[in-house]
mmCIF file of C-alpha atoms in Angstrom:
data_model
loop_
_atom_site.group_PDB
_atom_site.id
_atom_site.type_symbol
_atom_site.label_atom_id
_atom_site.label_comp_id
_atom_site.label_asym_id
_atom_site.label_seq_id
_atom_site.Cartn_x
_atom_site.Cartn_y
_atom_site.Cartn_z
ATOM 1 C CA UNK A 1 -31.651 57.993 67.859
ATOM 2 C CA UNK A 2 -29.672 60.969 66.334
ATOM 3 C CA UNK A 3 -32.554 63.228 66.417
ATOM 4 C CA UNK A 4 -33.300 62.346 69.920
ATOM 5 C CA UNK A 5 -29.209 62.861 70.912
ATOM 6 C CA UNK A 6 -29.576 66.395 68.773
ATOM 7 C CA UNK A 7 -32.124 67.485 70.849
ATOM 8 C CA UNK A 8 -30.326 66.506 74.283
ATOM 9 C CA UNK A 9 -27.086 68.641 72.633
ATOM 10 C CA UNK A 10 -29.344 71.432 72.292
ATOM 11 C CA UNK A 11 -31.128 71.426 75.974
ATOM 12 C CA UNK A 12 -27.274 71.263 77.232
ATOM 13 C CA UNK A 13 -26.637 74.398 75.214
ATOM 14 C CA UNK A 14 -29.791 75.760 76.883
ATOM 15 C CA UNK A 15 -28.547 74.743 80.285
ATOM 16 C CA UNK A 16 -25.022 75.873 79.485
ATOM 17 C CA UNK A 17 -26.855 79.567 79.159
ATOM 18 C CA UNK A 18 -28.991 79.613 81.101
ATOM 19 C CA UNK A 19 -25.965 78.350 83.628
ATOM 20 C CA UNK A 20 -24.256 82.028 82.687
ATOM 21 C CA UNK A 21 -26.895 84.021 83.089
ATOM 22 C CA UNK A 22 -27.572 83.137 86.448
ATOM 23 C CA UNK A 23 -24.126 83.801 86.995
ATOM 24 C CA UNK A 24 -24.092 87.482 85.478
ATOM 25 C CA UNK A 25 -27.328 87.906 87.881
ATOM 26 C CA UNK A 26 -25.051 87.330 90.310
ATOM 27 C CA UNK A 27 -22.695 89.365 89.702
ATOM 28 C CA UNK A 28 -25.040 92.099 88.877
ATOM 29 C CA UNK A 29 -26.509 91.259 92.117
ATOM 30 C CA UNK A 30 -23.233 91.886 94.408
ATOM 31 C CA UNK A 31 -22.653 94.932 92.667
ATOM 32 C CA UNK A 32 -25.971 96.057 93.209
ATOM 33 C CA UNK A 33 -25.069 95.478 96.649
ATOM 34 C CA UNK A 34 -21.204 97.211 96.464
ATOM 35 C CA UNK A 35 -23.107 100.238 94.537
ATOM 36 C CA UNK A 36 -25.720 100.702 97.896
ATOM 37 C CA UNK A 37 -22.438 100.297 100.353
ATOM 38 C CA UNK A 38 -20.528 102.995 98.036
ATOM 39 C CA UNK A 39 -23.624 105.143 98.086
ATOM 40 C CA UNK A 40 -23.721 104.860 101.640
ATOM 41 C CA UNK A 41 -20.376 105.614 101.857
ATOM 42 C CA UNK A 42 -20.292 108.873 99.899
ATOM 43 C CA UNK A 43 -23.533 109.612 101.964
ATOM 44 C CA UNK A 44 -21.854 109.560 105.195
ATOM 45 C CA UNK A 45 -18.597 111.165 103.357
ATOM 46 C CA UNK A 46 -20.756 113.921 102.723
ATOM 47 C CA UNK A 47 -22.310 114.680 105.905
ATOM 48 C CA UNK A 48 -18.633 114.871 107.575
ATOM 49 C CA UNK A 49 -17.763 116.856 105.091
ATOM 50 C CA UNK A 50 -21.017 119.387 106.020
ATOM 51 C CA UNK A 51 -20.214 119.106 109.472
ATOM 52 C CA UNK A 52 -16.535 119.847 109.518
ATOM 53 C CA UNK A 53 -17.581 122.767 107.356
ATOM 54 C CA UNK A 54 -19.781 123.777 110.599
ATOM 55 C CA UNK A 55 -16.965 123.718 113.059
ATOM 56 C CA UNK A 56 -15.074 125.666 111.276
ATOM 57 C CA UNK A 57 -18.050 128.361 110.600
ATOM 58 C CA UNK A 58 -18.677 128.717 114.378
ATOM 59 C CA UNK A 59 -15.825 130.798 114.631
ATOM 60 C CA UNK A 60 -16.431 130.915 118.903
ATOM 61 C CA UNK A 61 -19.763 130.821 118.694
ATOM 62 C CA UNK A 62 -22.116 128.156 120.693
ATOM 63 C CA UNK A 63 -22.859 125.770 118.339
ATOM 64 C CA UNK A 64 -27.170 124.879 117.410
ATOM 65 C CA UNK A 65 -28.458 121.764 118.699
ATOM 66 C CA UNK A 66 -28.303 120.690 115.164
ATOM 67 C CA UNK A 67 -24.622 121.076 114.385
ATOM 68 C CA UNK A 68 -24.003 119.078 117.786
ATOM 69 C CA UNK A 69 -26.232 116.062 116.030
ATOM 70 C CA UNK A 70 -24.731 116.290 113.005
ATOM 71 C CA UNK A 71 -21.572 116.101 114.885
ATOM 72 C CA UNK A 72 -22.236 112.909 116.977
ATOM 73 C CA UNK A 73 -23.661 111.305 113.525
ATOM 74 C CA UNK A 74 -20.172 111.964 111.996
ATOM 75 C CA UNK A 75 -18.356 108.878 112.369
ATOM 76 C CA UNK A 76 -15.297 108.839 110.027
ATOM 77 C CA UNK A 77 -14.024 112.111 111.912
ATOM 78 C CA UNK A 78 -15.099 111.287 115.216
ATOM 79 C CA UNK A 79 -15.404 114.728 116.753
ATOM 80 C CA UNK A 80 -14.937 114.147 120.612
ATOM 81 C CA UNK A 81 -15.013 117.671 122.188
ATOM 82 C CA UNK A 82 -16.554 121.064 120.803
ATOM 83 C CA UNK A 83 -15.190 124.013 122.908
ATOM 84 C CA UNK A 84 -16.608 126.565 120.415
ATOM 85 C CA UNK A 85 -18.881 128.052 123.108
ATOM 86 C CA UNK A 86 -15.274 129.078 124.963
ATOM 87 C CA UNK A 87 -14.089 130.633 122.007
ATOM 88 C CA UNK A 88 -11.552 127.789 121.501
ATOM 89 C CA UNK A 89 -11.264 125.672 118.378
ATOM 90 C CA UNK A 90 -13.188 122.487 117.934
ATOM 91 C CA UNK A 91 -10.901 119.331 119.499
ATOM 92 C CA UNK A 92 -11.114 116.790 116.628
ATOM 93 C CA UNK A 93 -9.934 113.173 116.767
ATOM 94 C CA UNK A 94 -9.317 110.059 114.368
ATOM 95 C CA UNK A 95 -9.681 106.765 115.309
ATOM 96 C CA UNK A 96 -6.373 104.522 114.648
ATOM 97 C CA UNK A 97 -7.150 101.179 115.848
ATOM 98 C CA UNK A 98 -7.809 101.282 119.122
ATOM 99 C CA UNK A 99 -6.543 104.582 119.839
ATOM 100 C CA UNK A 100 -7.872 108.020 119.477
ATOM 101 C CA UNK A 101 -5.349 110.486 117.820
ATOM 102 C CA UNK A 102 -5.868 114.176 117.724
ATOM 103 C CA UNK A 103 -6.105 115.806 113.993
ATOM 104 C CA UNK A 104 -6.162 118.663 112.670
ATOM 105 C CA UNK A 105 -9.659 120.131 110.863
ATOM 106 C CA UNK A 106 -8.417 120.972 108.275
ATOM 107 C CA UNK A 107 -6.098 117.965 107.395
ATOM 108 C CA UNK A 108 -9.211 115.823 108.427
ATOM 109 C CA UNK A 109 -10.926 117.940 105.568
ATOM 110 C CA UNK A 110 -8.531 116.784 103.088
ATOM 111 C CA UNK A 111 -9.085 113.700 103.831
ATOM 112 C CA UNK A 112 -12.850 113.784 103.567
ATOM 113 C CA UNK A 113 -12.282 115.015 100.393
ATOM 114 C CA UNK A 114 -9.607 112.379 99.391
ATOM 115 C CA UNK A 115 -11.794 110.001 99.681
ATOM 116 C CA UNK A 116 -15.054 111.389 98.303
ATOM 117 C CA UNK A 117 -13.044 111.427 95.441
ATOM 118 C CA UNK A 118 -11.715 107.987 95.362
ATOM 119 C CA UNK A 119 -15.749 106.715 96.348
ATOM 120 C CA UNK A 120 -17.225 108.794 93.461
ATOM 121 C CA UNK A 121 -14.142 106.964 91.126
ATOM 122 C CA UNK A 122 -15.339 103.794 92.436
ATOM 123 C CA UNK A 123 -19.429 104.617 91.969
ATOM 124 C CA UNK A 124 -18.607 105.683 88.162
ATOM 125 C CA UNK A 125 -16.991 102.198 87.994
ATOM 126 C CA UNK A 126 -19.613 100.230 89.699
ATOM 127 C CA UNK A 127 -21.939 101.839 87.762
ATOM 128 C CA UNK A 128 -20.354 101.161 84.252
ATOM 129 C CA UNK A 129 -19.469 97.626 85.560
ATOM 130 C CA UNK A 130 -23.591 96.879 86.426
ATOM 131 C CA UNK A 131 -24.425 98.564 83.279
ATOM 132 C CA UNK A 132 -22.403 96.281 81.126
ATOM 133 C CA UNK A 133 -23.085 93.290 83.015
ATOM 134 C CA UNK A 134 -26.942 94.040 82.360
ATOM 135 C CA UNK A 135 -26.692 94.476 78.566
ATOM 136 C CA UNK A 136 -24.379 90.997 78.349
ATOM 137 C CA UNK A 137 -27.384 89.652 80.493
ATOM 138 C CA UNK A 138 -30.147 90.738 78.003
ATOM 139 C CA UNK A 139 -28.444 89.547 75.401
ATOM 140 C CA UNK A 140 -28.284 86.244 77.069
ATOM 141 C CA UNK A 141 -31.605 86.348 77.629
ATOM 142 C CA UNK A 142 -32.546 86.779 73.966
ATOM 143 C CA UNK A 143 -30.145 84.216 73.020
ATOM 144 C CA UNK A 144 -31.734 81.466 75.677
ATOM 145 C CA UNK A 145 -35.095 82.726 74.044
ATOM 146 C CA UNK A 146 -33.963 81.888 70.362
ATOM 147 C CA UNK A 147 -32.258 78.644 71.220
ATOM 148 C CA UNK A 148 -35.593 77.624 73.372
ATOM 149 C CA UNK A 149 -37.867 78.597 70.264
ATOM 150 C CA UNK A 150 -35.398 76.810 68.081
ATOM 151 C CA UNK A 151 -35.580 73.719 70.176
ATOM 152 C CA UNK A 152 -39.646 73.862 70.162
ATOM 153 C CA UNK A 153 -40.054 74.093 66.642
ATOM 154 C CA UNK A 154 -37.908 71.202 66.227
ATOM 155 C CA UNK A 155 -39.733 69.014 68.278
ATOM 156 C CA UNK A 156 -42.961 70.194 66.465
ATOM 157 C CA UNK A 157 -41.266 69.548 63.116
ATOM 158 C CA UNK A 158 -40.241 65.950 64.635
ATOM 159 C CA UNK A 159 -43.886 65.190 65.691
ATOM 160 C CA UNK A 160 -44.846 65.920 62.611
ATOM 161 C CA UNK A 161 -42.076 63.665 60.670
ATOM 162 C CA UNK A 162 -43.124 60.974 63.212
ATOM 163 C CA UNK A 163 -47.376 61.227 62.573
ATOM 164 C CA UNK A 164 -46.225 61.153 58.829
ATOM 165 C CA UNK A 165 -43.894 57.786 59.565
ATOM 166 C CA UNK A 166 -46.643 56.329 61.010
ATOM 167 C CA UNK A 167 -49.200 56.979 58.798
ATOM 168 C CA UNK A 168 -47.418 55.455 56.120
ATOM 169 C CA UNK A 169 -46.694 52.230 57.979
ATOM 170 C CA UNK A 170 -50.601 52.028 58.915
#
């Protein structure tokens, strides 16, 4: 009866791990998933950043058919009218709730870069986070191993205790 009540202890202690690391594959999992929407994030960042750095270049000159895409593709700075063709400056707005507020290029700039800052900050993190989260995991992992192969051996060594028993009682 012991042995047997040993050997449920140790299965619980396998559960019990195997419990956490399904846990820390979540977590790795919803980082993954935070990591692509920061990535994303920066992405988009990025290509405002390019295309505010376009208005500016055009200096009153008609802008390409691909600055105007890369415009309309620009969501965080929302770029409503381009009068560069007139030789007037580009007409840039932000979005503040429901309302459209006109900003200034190069204060919108700042901002883009604000906050490619503070997205890269939170990649590094993210990163670092997953990272550490995967090497806990494979630790785990060889841990779970160990106390599986531990377990199996034991119940080999118990067969064997029990074939002996019962070879002396026959």
């Amino acid at each position: 009866m012991a042995d047997g009540n040993i050997g449920q202890q140790a299965a619980s202690a396998v559960d019990a791990k195997i419990q956490e690391f399904q846990a820390l594959q979540e977590e790795i999992g919803k980082s993954n998933h935070k990591l692509g929407t920061l990535m994303a994030q920066r992405n988009e960042n990025e290509l405002v950043k390019q295309v505010s750095g376009a208005v500016l270049s055009l200096a009153g000159r008609p802008a390409p058919l691909s600055y105007r895409h890369l415009i309309i593709a620009a969501q965080e700075l929302d770029i409503c009218q381009l009068e560069a063709a007139e030789g007037k400056d580009a007409v840039i707005f932000k979005q503040v709730g429901p309302v459209l507020i006109k900003n200034d290029l190069s204060e919108a700039k700042d901002t883009v870069e604000k906050r490619l800052e503070f997205i890269t900050g939170e990649l590094k993190k993210t990163e670092s986070f997953i990272q550490t989260k995967e090497t806990q995991a494979q630790e785990l992992a060889q841990k779970i191993q160990e106390m599986q192969m531990a377990m199996q051996r034991a119940a080999v060594e118990a067969a064997k205790v029990a074939a002996a028993q019962q070879q002396q009682t026959a």
